[in-house]
Tab-separated table of C-alpha atoms in Angstrom:
chain	number	residue	atom	x	y	z
O	1	UNK	CA	0.000	0.000	0.000
O	2	UNK	CA	1.183	3.537	-0.717
O	3	UNK	CA	1.132	6.068	2.140
O	4	UNK	CA	-1.881	7.786	0.562
O	5	UNK	CA	-3.725	4.477	0.299
O	6	UNK	CA	-2.955	3.780	3.949
O	7	UNK	CA	-4.246	7.234	4.872
O	8	UNK	CA	-7.466	6.685	2.915
O	9	UNK	CA	-8.001	3.253	4.482
O	10	UNK	CA	-7.181	4.433	8.007
O	11	UNK	CA	-9.250	7.603	7.896
O	12	UNK	CA	-12.748	6.222	8.669
O	13	UNK	CA	-11.304	3.888	11.297
O	14	UNK	CA	-9.325	6.632	13.039
O	15	UNK	CA	-12.213	9.100	12.915
O	16	UNK	CA	-14.557	6.577	14.537
O	17	UNK	CA	-12.180	5.169	17.139
O	18	UNK	CA	-10.518	8.498	17.907
O	19	UNK	CA	-13.730	10.078	19.133
O	20	UNK	CA	-15.474	7.030	20.615
O	21	UNK	CA	-14.323	7.889	24.144
O	22	UNK	CA	-16.026	11.301	23.958
O	23	UNK	CA	-19.452	9.620	23.739
O	24	UNK	CA	-18.779	7.269	26.653
O	25	UNK	CA	-21.061	7.822	29.703
O	26	UNK	CA	-18.000	7.998	31.977
O	27	UNK	CA	-16.624	10.879	29.916
O	28	UNK	CA	-19.919	12.728	30.191
O	29	UNK	CA	-19.881	12.181	33.957
O	30	UNK	CA	-16.478	13.871	34.085
O	31	UNK	CA	-18.115	16.990	32.639
O	32	UNK	CA	-20.629	17.032	35.463
O	33	UNK	CA	-17.862	16.592	38.031
O	34	UNK	CA	-16.154	19.664	36.589
O	35	UNK	CA	-19.416	21.599	36.816
O	36	UNK	CA	-19.807	22.183	33.088
O	37	UNK	CA	-22.186	20.942	30.389
O	38	UNK	CA	-21.414	18.108	28.019
O	39	UNK	CA	-21.126	20.593	25.147
O	40	UNK	CA	-18.721	22.823	27.091
O	41	UNK	CA	-16.645	19.747	27.941
O	42	UNK	CA	-16.581	18.627	24.309
O	43	UNK	CA	-15.456	21.999	22.954
O	44	UNK	CA	-12.942	22.712	25.698
O	45	UNK	CA	-11.843	19.103	25.955
O	46	UNK	CA	-10.846	19.214	22.292
O	47	UNK	CA	-9.425	22.738	22.166
O	48	UNK	CA	-8.205	23.205	25.740
O	49	UNK	CA	-4.758	21.979	24.715
O	50	UNK	CA	-4.340	25.400	23.067
O	51	UNK	CA	-4.397	27.009	26.512
O	52	UNK	CA	-6.129	30.206	27.587
O	53	UNK	CA	-7.037	31.660	24.187
O	54	UNK	CA	-10.072	33.512	22.884
O	55	UNK	CA	-13.126	31.721	21.513
O	56	UNK	CA	-12.394	33.154	18.067
O	57	UNK	CA	-9.061	31.335	18.052
O	58	UNK	CA	-10.752	28.093	19.084
O	59	UNK	CA	-13.369	28.453	16.332
O	60	UNK	CA	-10.584	28.966	13.797
O	61	UNK	CA	-8.765	25.824	14.945
O	62	UNK	CA	-11.873	23.625	15.079
O	63	UNK	CA	-13.161	24.990	11.790
O	64	UNK	CA	-16.284	22.939	11.192
O	65	UNK	CA	-18.252	24.040	14.264
O	66	UNK	CA	-20.158	27.335	14.050
O	67	UNK	CA	-18.268	30.139	15.859
O	68	UNK	CA	-21.307	30.983	18.009
O	69	UNK	CA	-21.619	27.373	19.160
O	70	UNK	CA	-17.890	27.245	19.904
O	71	UNK	CA	-18.115	30.439	21.958
O	72	UNK	CA	-21.098	29.090	23.928
O	73	UNK	CA	-19.146	26.017	25.023
O	74	UNK	CA	-15.720	27.600	25.411
O	75	UNK	CA	-16.797	30.660	27.399
O	76	UNK	CA	-19.102	28.634	29.665
O	77	UNK	CA	-16.278	26.234	30.542
O	78	UNK	CA	-13.723	29.017	30.991
O	79	UNK	CA	-15.888	30.602	33.702
O	80	UNK	CA	-15.592	27.408	35.768
O	81	UNK	CA	-12.365	25.577	34.856
O	82	UNK	CA	-9.066	26.522	33.162
O	83	UNK	CA	-8.977	25.173	29.568
O	84	UNK	CA	-5.821	23.116	30.109
O	85	UNK	CA	-7.455	21.412	33.099
O	86	UNK	CA	-10.396	20.382	30.920
O	87	UNK	CA	-8.002	19.122	28.237
O	88	UNK	CA	-6.108	17.081	30.829
O	89	UNK	CA	-9.398	15.611	32.100
O	90	UNK	CA	-10.338	14.777	28.526
O	91	UNK	CA	-7.004	13.023	28.004
O	92	UNK	CA	-7.476	11.052	31.222
O	93	UNK	CA	-10.901	9.921	30.008
O	94	UNK	CA	-9.370	8.912	26.685
O	95	UNK	CA	-6.830	6.740	28.527
O	96	UNK	CA	-9.547	5.254	30.734
O	97	UNK	CA	-11.604	4.369	27.669
O	98	UNK	CA	-8.544	2.799	26.081
O	99	UNK	CA	-7.895	0.622	29.112
O	100	UNK	CA	-11.556	-0.403	29.251
O	101	UNK	CA	-12.228	-1.030	25.553
O	102	UNK	CA	-8.821	-1.779	24.037
O	103	UNK	CA	-7.038	-3.453	26.950
O	104	UNK	CA	-7.756	-6.954	25.640
O	105	UNK	CA	-7.900	-6.057	21.943
O	106	UNK	CA	-5.730	-8.233	19.675
O	107	UNK	CA	-2.296	-6.764	19.025
O	108	UNK	CA	-2.888	-3.667	21.156
O	109	UNK	CA	0.817	-3.229	21.965
O	110	UNK	CA	1.710	-3.343	18.284
O	111	UNK	CA	-1.184	-0.985	17.487
O	112	UNK	CA	0.079	1.493	20.084
O	113	UNK	CA	3.591	1.312	18.631
O	114	UNK	CA	2.489	1.893	15.035
O	115	UNK	CA	0.175	4.749	16.014
O	116	UNK	CA	2.958	6.341	18.036
O	117	UNK	CA	5.368	6.180	15.112
O	118	UNK	CA	2.778	7.726	12.793
O	119	UNK	CA	2.033	10.526	15.255
O	120	UNK	CA	5.728	11.275	15.726
O	121	UNK	CA	6.285	11.419	11.960
O	122	UNK	CA	3.228	13.577	11.216
O	123	UNK	CA	3.815	17.104	9.940
O	124	UNK	CA	2.020	19.540	12.247
O	125	UNK	CA	2.505	22.597	10.009
O	126	UNK	CA	-0.643	24.786	9.990
O	127	UNK	CA	-2.344	22.334	12.389
O	128	UNK	CA	-2.199	24.084	15.773
O	129	UNK	CA	-4.686	21.808	17.489
O	130	UNK	CA	-2.830	18.643	16.517
O	131	UNK	CA	0.490	20.199	17.516
O	132	UNK	CA	-0.919	21.279	20.875
O	133	UNK	CA	-2.239	17.797	21.604
O	134	UNK	CA	1.013	16.144	20.570
O	135	UNK	CA	2.789	18.320	23.147
O	136	UNK	CA	0.473	17.219	25.988
O	137	UNK	CA	2.115	14.820	28.482
O	138	UNK	CA	0.924	11.210	28.355
O	139	UNK	CA	-0.851	10.394	31.659
O	140	UNK	CA	-0.768	6.587	31.278
O	141	UNK	CA	2.049	4.565	29.662
O	142	UNK	CA	0.091	1.331	29.227
O	143	UNK	CA	-0.307	0.062	25.634
O	144	UNK	CA	-4.102	0.389	25.594
O	145	UNK	CA	-3.967	3.972	26.862
O	146	UNK	CA	-1.221	4.877	24.390
O	147	UNK	CA	-3.274	3.374	21.571
O	148	UNK	CA	-6.316	5.428	22.569
O	149	UNK	CA	-4.288	8.640	22.743
O	150	UNK	CA	-2.632	7.811	19.437
O	151	UNK	CA	-6.086	7.513	17.895
O	152	UNK	CA	-7.113	10.858	19.380
O	153	UNK	CA	-3.981	12.524	17.999
O	154	UNK	CA	-4.334	11.038	14.529
O	155	UNK	CA	-7.986	12.056	14.489
O	156	UNK	CA	-6.959	15.663	15.142
O	157	UNK	CA	-4.302	15.329	12.441
O	158	UNK	CA	-6.893	14.158	9.906
O	159	UNK	CA	-9.287	16.906	11.015
O	160	UNK	CA	-6.617	19.582	10.672
O	161	UNK	CA	-5.568	18.307	7.244
O	162	UNK	CA	-9.185	18.206	6.071
O	163	UNK	CA	-9.751	21.787	7.204
O	164	UNK	CA	-6.711	22.896	5.190
O	165	UNK	CA	-7.880	20.933	2.151
O	166	UNK	CA	-11.406	22.309	2.388
O	167	UNK	CA	-10.180	25.893	2.426
O	168	UNK	CA	-7.808	25.176	-0.472
O	169	UNK	CA	-10.749	23.782	-2.463
O	170	UNK	CA	-12.606	27.065	-2.116
O	171	UNK	CA	-15.246	25.617	0.187
O	172	UNK	CA	-16.191	27.168	3.499
O	173	UNK	CA	-16.325	24.796	6.478
O	174	UNK	CA	-20.146	25.018	6.434
O	175	UNK	CA	-20.258	24.097	2.753
O	176	UNK	CA	-17.994	21.101	3.407
O	177	UNK	CA	-20.312	19.875	6.170
O	178	UNK	CA	-23.369	20.315	3.951
O	179	UNK	CA	-21.700	18.378	1.129
O	180	UNK	CA	-20.823	15.551	3.516
O	181	UNK	CA	-22.857	12.436	4.279
O	182	UNK	CA	-24.946	14.046	7.041
O	183	UNK	CA	-25.880	17.135	5.045
O	184	UNK	CA	-28.129	19.651	6.771
O	185	UNK	CA	-28.458	17.426	9.850
O	186	UNK	CA	-24.679	17.545	10.238
O	187	UNK	CA	-24.666	21.310	9.821
O	188	UNK	CA	-27.322	21.705	12.509
O	189	UNK	CA	-25.400	19.381	14.856
O	190	UNK	CA	-22.348	21.609	14.374
O	191	UNK	CA	-24.357	24.684	15.360
O	192	UNK	CA	-24.880	26.213	11.914
O	193	UNK	CA	-28.275	27.864	11.391
O	194	UNK	CA	-30.289	27.771	8.158
O	195	UNK	CA	-30.859	28.897	5.469
O	196	UNK	CA	-28.140	26.762	3.925
O	197	UNK	CA	-26.543	27.136	0.477
O	198	UNK	CA	-27.424	24.510	-2.195
O	199	UNK	CA	-25.339	21.360	-1.965
O	200	UNK	CA	-25.154	20.160	-5.580
O	201	UNK	CA	-22.189	22.242	-6.817
O	202	UNK	CA	-20.212	21.546	-3.635
O	203	UNK	CA	-19.863	17.764	-3.750
O	204	UNK	CA	-17.082	17.589	-6.353
O	205	UNK	CA	-14.982	20.064	-4.371
O	206	UNK	CA	-15.483	18.045	-1.185
O	207	UNK	CA	-14.319	14.862	-2.950
O	208	UNK	CA	-11.208	16.733	-4.103
O	209	UNK	CA	-10.630	17.933	-0.521
O	210	UNK	CA	-10.862	14.354	0.755
O	211	UNK	CA	-8.120	13.294	-1.667
O	212	UNK	CA	-5.916	16.226	-0.656
O	213	UNK	CA	-6.448	15.309	2.988
O	214	UNK	CA	-5.019	11.851	2.332
O	215	UNK	CA	-2.040	13.442	0.609
O	216	UNK	CA	-1.398	15.843	3.491
O	217	UNK	CA	-1.570	13.063	6.094
O	218	UNK	CA	0.425	10.510	4.087
O	219	UNK	CA	3.886	11.469	5.507
O	220	UNK	CA	2.757	10.120	8.879
O	221	UNK	CA	2.171	6.700	7.329
O	222	UNK	CA	5.199	6.785	5.054
O	223	UNK	CA	7.266	6.330	8.215
O	224	UNK	CA	5.693	2.887	8.702
O	225	UNK	CA	6.659	1.483	5.314
O	226	UNK	CA	4.268	-0.453	3.093
O	227	UNK	CA	4.101	-3.503	5.367
O	228	UNK	CA	3.665	-1.441	8.538
O	229	UNK	CA	0.933	0.645	6.938
O	230	UNK	CA	-1.005	-2.442	5.853
O	231	UNK	CA	-0.574	-3.943	9.322
O	232	UNK	CA	-1.921	-0.750	10.899
O	233	UNK	CA	-5.041	-0.922	8.722
O	234	UNK	CA	-5.587	-4.544	9.802
O	235	UNK	CA	-5.091	-3.726	13.490
O	236	UNK	CA	-7.421	-0.726	13.323
O	237	UNK	CA	-10.068	-2.865	11.625
O	238	UNK	CA	-9.738	-5.459	14.361
O	239	UNK	CA	-9.872	-2.763	17.053
O	240	UNK	CA	-13.076	-1.322	15.628
O	241	UNK	CA	-14.656	-4.765	15.535
O	242	UNK	CA	-13.501	-5.382	19.107
O	243	UNK	CA	-14.949	-2.121	20.452
O	244	UNK	CA	-18.246	-2.707	18.698
O	245	UNK	CA	-18.708	-6.292	19.852
O	246	UNK	CA	-16.283	-6.738	22.731
């Protein structure tokens, strides 16, 4: 497999597994313990690695969530808890989920190693959120926790690359969401209010942006070699099956 083929094959797996912990009931309970809403925890848990910045900066880094919705979550959390503290709590929950759901997954140590090598090799240029997360200290050295954090980091790398590709295609983030599989429902979930622009002319640009995303992320997988990249795809497929049915 070429690095771009590995990126394309890994992308849906990483996007699913890299955010699975955020929907876990234990993660949502952590939000209540911090005294903030689930939405405030999601926004600040993702962007808190940037530190004490303005909501406008967070909206720029996240890209696909409406600025007003970002500000609602970010400002509400900031009134109660420092952003870095929320990010650290989010990382702890990610590790806990990894121990719970990936601890007995087949090949988890190898999966953690391959993910770690890909993360280390990834180019963080113009991806401040990914770079900020990569600089966060690892709270748990166990293989399952490292695998979960590696998935989180690669998810942010894919998200950052896709945002760059979308803007290069001439699409706005809202247009990219509308042209995606969830359409207007996805736009509403991301806080965008109607009326929405027509989708038809946007789809071809979104497909181009998806291909550019794979190209931008491919250096991370080039470090694994063809055999390592194919093995990573197999291990991620097995991990997804394990988390769904384990």
